[in-house]
mmCIF file of C-alpha atoms in Angstrom:
data_model
loop_
_atom_site.group_PDB
_atom_site.id
_atom_site.type_symbol
_atom_site.label_atom_id
_atom_site.label_comp_id
_atom_site.label_asym_id
_atom_site.label_seq_id
_atom_site.Cartn_x
_atom_site.Cartn_y
_atom_site.Cartn_z
ATOM 1 C CA UNK A 1 -6.532 -125.636 61.599
ATOM 2 C CA UNK A 2 -9.212 -125.218 58.990
ATOM 3 C CA UNK A 3 -12.708 -126.439 59.772
ATOM 4 C CA UNK A 4 -16.185 -126.436 58.250
ATOM 5 C CA UNK A 5 -19.389 -126.664 60.250
ATOM 6 C CA UNK A 6 -22.543 -127.664 58.464
ATOM 7 C CA UNK A 7 -26.133 -127.629 59.552
ATOM 8 C CA UNK A 8 -27.062 -131.008 60.937
ATOM 9 C CA UNK A 9 -29.449 -133.152 59.000
ATOM 10 C CA UNK A 10 -31.298 -134.919 57.804
ATOM 11 C CA UNK A 11 -33.507 -132.381 56.111
ATOM 12 C CA UNK A 12 -36.840 -133.434 54.673
ATOM 13 C CA UNK A 13 -38.823 -131.070 52.469
ATOM 14 C CA UNK A 14 -41.805 -131.199 50.193
ATOM 15 C CA UNK A 15 -41.337 -130.537 46.505
ATOM 16 C CA UNK A 16 -41.177 -126.822 45.644
ATOM 17 C CA UNK A 17 -40.208 -125.848 49.198
ATOM 18 C CA UNK A 18 -37.396 -123.402 49.927
ATOM 19 C CA UNK A 19 -34.076 -124.890 50.968
ATOM 20 C CA UNK A 20 -31.349 -123.475 53.186
ATOM 21 C CA UNK A 21 -28.363 -125.478 54.388
ATOM 22 C CA UNK A 22 -26.117 -123.475 56.669
ATOM 23 C CA UNK A 23 -22.341 -123.631 56.453
ATOM 24 C CA UNK A 24 -19.746 -121.703 58.432
ATOM 25 C CA UNK A 25 -16.005 -122.030 58.293
ATOM 26 C CA UNK A 26 -12.779 -121.305 60.099
ATOM 27 C CA UNK A 27 -9.653 -120.835 58.070
ATOM 28 C CA UNK A 28 -6.434 -118.908 57.870
ATOM 29 C CA UNK A 29 -5.835 -116.791 54.831
ATOM 30 C CA UNK A 30 -8.467 -116.461 52.143
ATOM 31 C CA UNK A 31 -9.982 -119.839 51.275
ATOM 32 C CA UNK A 32 -12.070 -120.813 48.315
ATOM 33 C CA UNK A 33 -15.457 -122.243 49.258
ATOM 34 C CA UNK A 34 -17.366 -125.051 47.588
ATOM 35 C CA UNK A 35 -20.577 -126.995 47.738
ATOM 36 C CA UNK A 36 -20.460 -130.590 46.534
ATOM 37 C CA UNK A 37 -23.366 -132.975 46.004
ATOM 38 C CA UNK A 38 -23.236 -136.741 46.381
ATOM 39 C CA UNK A 39 -25.993 -138.897 44.979
ATOM 40 C CA UNK A 40 -26.482 -142.398 46.418
ATOM 41 C CA UNK A 41 -23.597 -144.715 45.593
ATOM 42 C CA UNK A 42 -21.695 -142.088 43.661
ATOM 43 C CA UNK A 43 -18.710 -139.829 44.166
ATOM 44 C CA UNK A 44 -18.827 -136.115 44.770
ATOM 45 C CA UNK A 45 -19.748 -133.601 42.129
ATOM 46 C CA UNK A 46 -18.959 -129.942 42.354
ATOM 47 C CA UNK A 47 -22.189 -127.982 42.650
ATOM 48 C CA UNK A 48 -20.895 -124.426 42.939
ATOM 49 C CA UNK A 49 -17.983 -122.412 44.208
ATOM 50 C CA UNK A 50 -16.839 -118.952 45.261
ATOM 51 C CA UNK A 51 -13.263 -117.832 45.473
ATOM 52 C CA UNK A 52 -13.457 -114.452 47.208
ATOM 53 C CA UNK A 53 -15.604 -112.418 49.542
ATOM 54 C CA UNK A 54 -19.042 -111.415 48.237
ATOM 55 C CA UNK A 55 -18.792 -113.831 45.306
ATOM 56 C CA UNK A 56 -22.013 -115.681 44.598
ATOM 57 C CA UNK A 57 -21.794 -119.189 43.210
ATOM 58 C CA UNK A 58 -24.795 -120.595 41.398
ATOM 59 C CA UNK A 59 -25.737 -123.721 39.498
ATOM 60 C CA UNK A 60 -28.938 -125.693 38.806
ATOM 61 C CA UNK A 61 -31.001 -123.200 40.808
ATOM 62 C CA UNK A 62 -28.720 -123.433 43.861
ATOM 63 C CA UNK A 63 -26.933 -120.355 45.170
ATOM 64 C CA UNK A 64 -24.430 -119.551 47.887
ATOM 65 C CA UNK A 65 -22.720 -116.264 48.763
ATOM 66 C CA UNK A 66 -19.255 -116.019 50.289
ATOM 67 C CA UNK A 67 -19.719 -113.894 53.418
ATOM 68 C CA UNK A 68 -16.386 -113.077 54.960
ATOM 69 C CA UNK A 69 -17.844 -111.010 57.784
ATOM 70 C CA UNK A 70 -19.893 -113.944 59.053
ATOM 71 C CA UNK A 71 -17.532 -116.646 57.689
ATOM 72 C CA UNK A 72 -20.499 -118.319 56.049
ATOM 73 C CA UNK A 73 -21.426 -119.919 52.747
ATOM 74 C CA UNK A 74 -25.055 -120.970 53.110
ATOM 75 C CA UNK A 75 -26.635 -123.006 50.314
ATOM 76 C CA UNK A 76 -30.097 -121.979 49.094
ATOM 77 C CA UNK A 77 -32.600 -123.045 46.487
ATOM 78 C CA UNK A 78 -35.965 -121.455 45.959
ATOM 79 C CA UNK A 79 -37.884 -124.543 44.874
ATOM 80 C CA UNK A 80 -36.492 -128.016 45.431
ATOM 81 C CA UNK A 81 -37.302 -131.069 43.347
ATOM 82 C CA UNK A 82 -37.365 -134.754 44.182
ATOM 83 C CA UNK A 83 -34.226 -135.148 42.067
ATOM 84 C CA UNK A 84 -32.351 -132.834 44.465
ATOM 85 C CA UNK A 85 -32.415 -135.545 47.116
ATOM 86 C CA UNK A 86 -28.765 -136.183 47.938
ATOM 87 C CA UNK A 87 -26.047 -135.449 50.465
ATOM 88 C CA UNK A 88 -24.587 -131.947 50.304
ATOM 89 C CA UNK A 89 -21.088 -131.129 51.504
ATOM 90 C CA UNK A 90 -19.676 -127.704 52.201
ATOM 91 C CA UNK A 91 -15.920 -127.549 51.755
ATOM 92 C CA UNK A 92 -13.034 -125.155 51.675
ATOM 93 C CA UNK A 93 -9.585 -125.156 50.240
ATOM 94 C CA UNK A 94 -7.263 -122.572 51.608
ATOM 95 C CA UNK A 95 -4.158 -120.945 50.385
ATOM 96 C CA UNK A 96 -2.235 -122.400 53.307
ATOM 97 C CA UNK A 97 -3.257 -126.075 53.291
ATOM 98 C CA UNK A 98 -1.272 -127.318 50.332
ATOM 99 C CA UNK A 99 -4.304 -127.833 48.137
ATOM 100 C CA UNK A 100 -6.180 -130.131 50.503
ATOM 101 C CA UNK A 101 -9.911 -129.800 50.977
ATOM 102 C CA UNK A 102 -11.643 -129.668 54.332
ATOM 103 C CA UNK A 103 -15.209 -130.940 54.337
ATOM 104 C CA UNK A 104 -18.210 -130.432 56.526
ATOM 105 C CA UNK A 105 -20.031 -133.494 57.812
ATOM 106 C CA UNK A 106 -22.599 -133.419 55.030
ATOM 107 C CA UNK A 107 -26.326 -132.785 55.124
ATOM 108 C CA UNK A 108 -28.750 -135.344 53.768
ATOM 109 C CA UNK A 109 -31.659 -133.814 51.899
ATOM 110 C CA UNK A 110 -34.784 -135.781 51.090
ATOM 111 C CA UNK A 111 -37.442 -134.152 48.941
ATOM 112 C CA UNK A 112 -40.850 -135.756 48.944
ATOM 113 C CA UNK A 113 -43.366 -135.389 46.115
ATOM 114 C CA UNK B 1 -12.820 -130.646 31.462
ATOM 115 C CA UNK B 2 -10.811 -132.387 34.122
ATOM 116 C CA UNK B 3 -11.894 -135.997 34.480
ATOM 117 C CA UNK B 4 -10.637 -138.500 37.016
ATOM 118 C CA UNK B 5 -11.524 -142.109 36.355
ATOM 119 C CA UNK B 6 -11.601 -144.377 39.401
ATOM 120 C CA UNK B 7 -11.793 -148.180 39.294
ATOM 121 C CA UNK B 8 -13.233 -150.424 40.460
ATOM 122 C CA UNK B 9 -16.490 -148.828 41.557
ATOM 123 C CA UNK B 10 -17.331 -151.745 43.821
ATOM 124 C CA UNK B 11 -15.263 -154.593 45.166
ATOM 125 C CA UNK B 12 -15.944 -157.366 47.617
ATOM 126 C CA UNK B 13 -12.936 -159.234 48.947
ATOM 127 C CA UNK B 14 -12.147 -161.809 51.557
ATOM 128 C CA UNK B 15 -10.490 -160.852 54.796
ATOM 129 C CA UNK B 16 -6.718 -161.027 54.511
ATOM 130 C CA UNK B 17 -6.504 -160.281 50.810
ATOM 131 C CA UNK B 18 -5.303 -157.069 49.171
ATOM 132 C CA UNK B 19 -7.252 -154.745 46.946
ATOM 133 C CA UNK B 20 -5.905 -152.152 44.520
ATOM 134 C CA UNK B 21 -7.850 -149.033 43.596
ATOM 135 C CA UNK B 22 -6.781 -146.954 40.600
ATOM 136 C CA UNK B 23 -7.339 -143.333 39.784
ATOM 137 C CA UNK B 24 -6.441 -141.982 36.386
ATOM 138 C CA UNK B 25 -6.515 -138.417 35.193
ATOM 139 C CA UNK B 26 -7.895 -138.730 31.681
ATOM 140 C CA UNK B 27 -7.301 -135.366 30.082
ATOM 141 C CA UNK B 28 -4.685 -133.732 32.256
ATOM 142 C CA UNK B 29 -1.569 -134.541 34.232
ATOM 143 C CA UNK B 30 -1.872 -134.788 37.983
ATOM 144 C CA UNK B 31 1.346 -134.550 39.963
ATOM 145 C CA UNK B 32 -0.705 -134.818 43.138
ATOM 146 C CA UNK B 33 -3.709 -136.949 44.076
ATOM 147 C CA UNK B 34 -5.632 -136.873 47.335
ATOM 148 C CA UNK B 35 -7.128 -140.055 48.781
ATOM 149 C CA UNK B 36 -10.177 -139.814 51.033
ATOM 150 C CA UNK B 37 -12.142 -142.301 53.035
ATOM 151 C CA UNK B 38 -15.796 -141.933 53.819
ATOM 152 C CA UNK B 39 -17.617 -143.967 56.432
ATOM 153 C CA UNK B 40 -21.376 -144.418 56.105
ATOM 154 C CA UNK B 41 -23.254 -141.188 56.710
ATOM 155 C CA UNK B 42 -20.044 -139.356 57.556
ATOM 156 C CA UNK B 43 -17.867 -136.833 55.851
ATOM 157 C CA UNK B 44 -14.716 -137.413 53.860
ATOM 158 C CA UNK B 45 -11.509 -137.814 55.775
ATOM 159 C CA UNK B 46 -8.225 -137.207 54.013
ATOM 160 C CA UNK B 47 -6.009 -140.271 54.250
ATOM 161 C CA UNK B 48 -2.978 -139.332 52.229
ATOM 162 C CA UNK B 49 -1.569 -137.305 49.390
ATOM 163 C CA UNK B 50 0.252 -139.067 46.602
ATOM 164 C CA UNK B 51 3.008 -137.276 44.764
ATOM 165 C CA UNK B 52 4.388 -138.337 41.418
ATOM 166 C CA UNK B 53 7.999 -139.311 41.767
ATOM 167 C CA UNK B 54 8.157 -139.207 45.552
ATOM 168 C CA UNK B 55 6.706 -140.823 48.625
ATOM 169 C CA UNK B 56 3.123 -140.251 49.641
ATOM 170 C CA UNK B 57 2.304 -138.052 52.591
ATOM 171 C CA UNK B 58 0.017 -139.711 55.114
ATOM 172 C CA UNK B 59 -2.305 -138.002 57.543
ATOM 173 C CA UNK B 60 -1.920 -138.656 61.227
ATOM 174 C CA UNK B 61 -3.338 -141.992 62.298
ATOM 175 C CA UNK B 62 -3.294 -143.581 58.839
ATOM 176 C CA UNK B 63 -1.284 -146.796 58.646
ATOM 177 C CA UNK B 64 1.278 -146.465 55.881
ATOM 178 C CA UNK B 65 1.867 -150.213 55.664
ATOM 179 C CA UNK B 66 -1.817 -150.996 55.324
ATOM 180 C CA UNK B 67 -2.704 -148.315 52.792
ATOM 181 C CA UNK B 68 0.006 -148.363 50.163
ATOM 182 C CA UNK B 69 -0.055 -145.451 47.778
ATOM 183 C CA UNK B 70 1.848 -145.268 44.549
ATOM 184 C CA UNK B 71 1.911 -142.466 42.032
ATOM 185 C CA UNK B 72 3.411 -144.306 39.111
ATOM 186 C CA UNK B 73 2.998 -141.644 36.472
ATOM 187 C CA UNK B 74 1.541 -138.229 35.876
ATOM 188 C CA UNK B 75 -1.825 -139.825 35.108
ATOM 189 C CA UNK B 76 -2.064 -142.741 37.541
ATOM 190 C CA UNK B 77 -2.261 -143.015 41.301
ATOM 191 C CA UNK B 78 -3.107 -146.230 43.126
ATOM 192 C CA UNK B 79 -4.220 -147.113 46.628
ATOM 193 C CA UNK B 80 -3.696 -150.690 47.782
ATOM 194 C CA UNK B 81 -5.450 -151.874 50.904
ATOM 195 C CA UNK B 82 -3.254 -154.676 52.164
ATOM 196 C CA UNK B 83 -4.445 -157.575 54.306
ATOM 197 C CA UNK B 84 -7.916 -156.119 54.342
ATOM 198 C CA UNK B 85 -10.227 -156.636 57.287
ATOM 199 C CA UNK B 86 -13.937 -155.928 57.713
ATOM 200 C CA UNK B 87 -13.174 -152.649 59.474
ATOM 201 C CA UNK B 88 -11.523 -151.442 56.259
ATOM 202 C CA UNK B 89 -14.882 -151.603 54.513
ATOM 203 C CA UNK B 90 -15.599 -148.087 53.379
ATOM 204 C CA UNK B 91 -16.015 -145.745 50.445
ATOM 205 C CA UNK B 92 -12.689 -144.562 49.071
ATOM 206 C CA UNK B 93 -12.479 -141.499 46.819
ATOM 207 C CA UNK B 94 -9.584 -139.897 45.022
ATOM 208 C CA UNK B 95 -9.351 -136.265 44.076
ATOM 209 C CA UNK B 96 -7.039 -134.273 41.899
ATOM 210 C CA UNK B 97 -6.297 -130.638 42.646
ATOM 211 C CA UNK B 98 -7.846 -128.224 40.208
ATOM 212 C CA UNK B 99 -5.874 -126.892 37.293
ATOM 213 C CA UNK B 100 -7.647 -123.626 37.844
ATOM 214 C CA UNK B 101 -9.320 -122.145 40.891
ATOM 215 C CA UNK B 102 -12.560 -123.862 40.005
ATOM 216 C CA UNK B 103 -12.836 -127.002 42.024
ATOM 217 C CA UNK B 104 -11.335 -130.303 42.860
ATOM 218 C CA UNK B 105 -12.069 -133.164 40.517
ATOM 219 C CA UNK B 106 -13.209 -136.299 42.280
ATOM 220 C CA UNK B 107 -13.233 -139.861 41.121
ATOM 221 C CA UNK B 108 -16.546 -141.679 41.297
ATOM 222 C CA UNK B 109 -15.453 -143.605 44.370
ATOM 223 C CA UNK B 110 -14.861 -147.251 45.255
ATOM 224 C CA UNK B 111 -17.145 -149.117 47.608
ATOM 225 C CA UNK B 112 -14.965 -151.713 49.374
ATOM 226 C CA UNK B 113 -16.631 -154.500 51.327
ATOM 227 C CA UNK B 114 -14.415 -156.951 53.192
ATOM 228 C CA UNK B 115 -16.126 -160.164 54.226
#
């Protein structure tokens, strides 16, 4: 079945540091890939997405590129802020899973001033 | 946009009582709603899929009689945790499939604490 493997956390960075959170996936067909962010006590918010190979999703300074050859969708940001502290989930929805989403385990990011 | 409103956001109940969680699609019709459960510091696990006008589809290992799901209309899906126990304490989130390829719309979640 489909699966998503995320870099283990927690990740602690200083403000303005570079961020990378690794994500790899296994899926049949051609899935769409997503990054969601969850702030404390809240639900998930879509951060960015990519629907086909070589697509780059971007939002709020975050970027991720759909790499079919390495089955990866790594999240990056050049300069993190304290307000980026949250839990980040990589997810996929495939053409063969009836619209369900498969999530990675989440990576907790803490940014210190 | 596509907004899903989930209520209540927090609920504390006594062991043995039942709790109902509602998810409403505010500006679109959702024939399907996904219900997830999230344990502390863990990922989301799909519990079941509600379908308007038919029975819900439960994932393996989810007790159908404990987690009652009803999709009463094209804009409302409910999850009722029956005879709740402390081990049912968790964060429950609903999600509607996207109307486009963009992304899945999530409710804001319900923090259930059973005491």
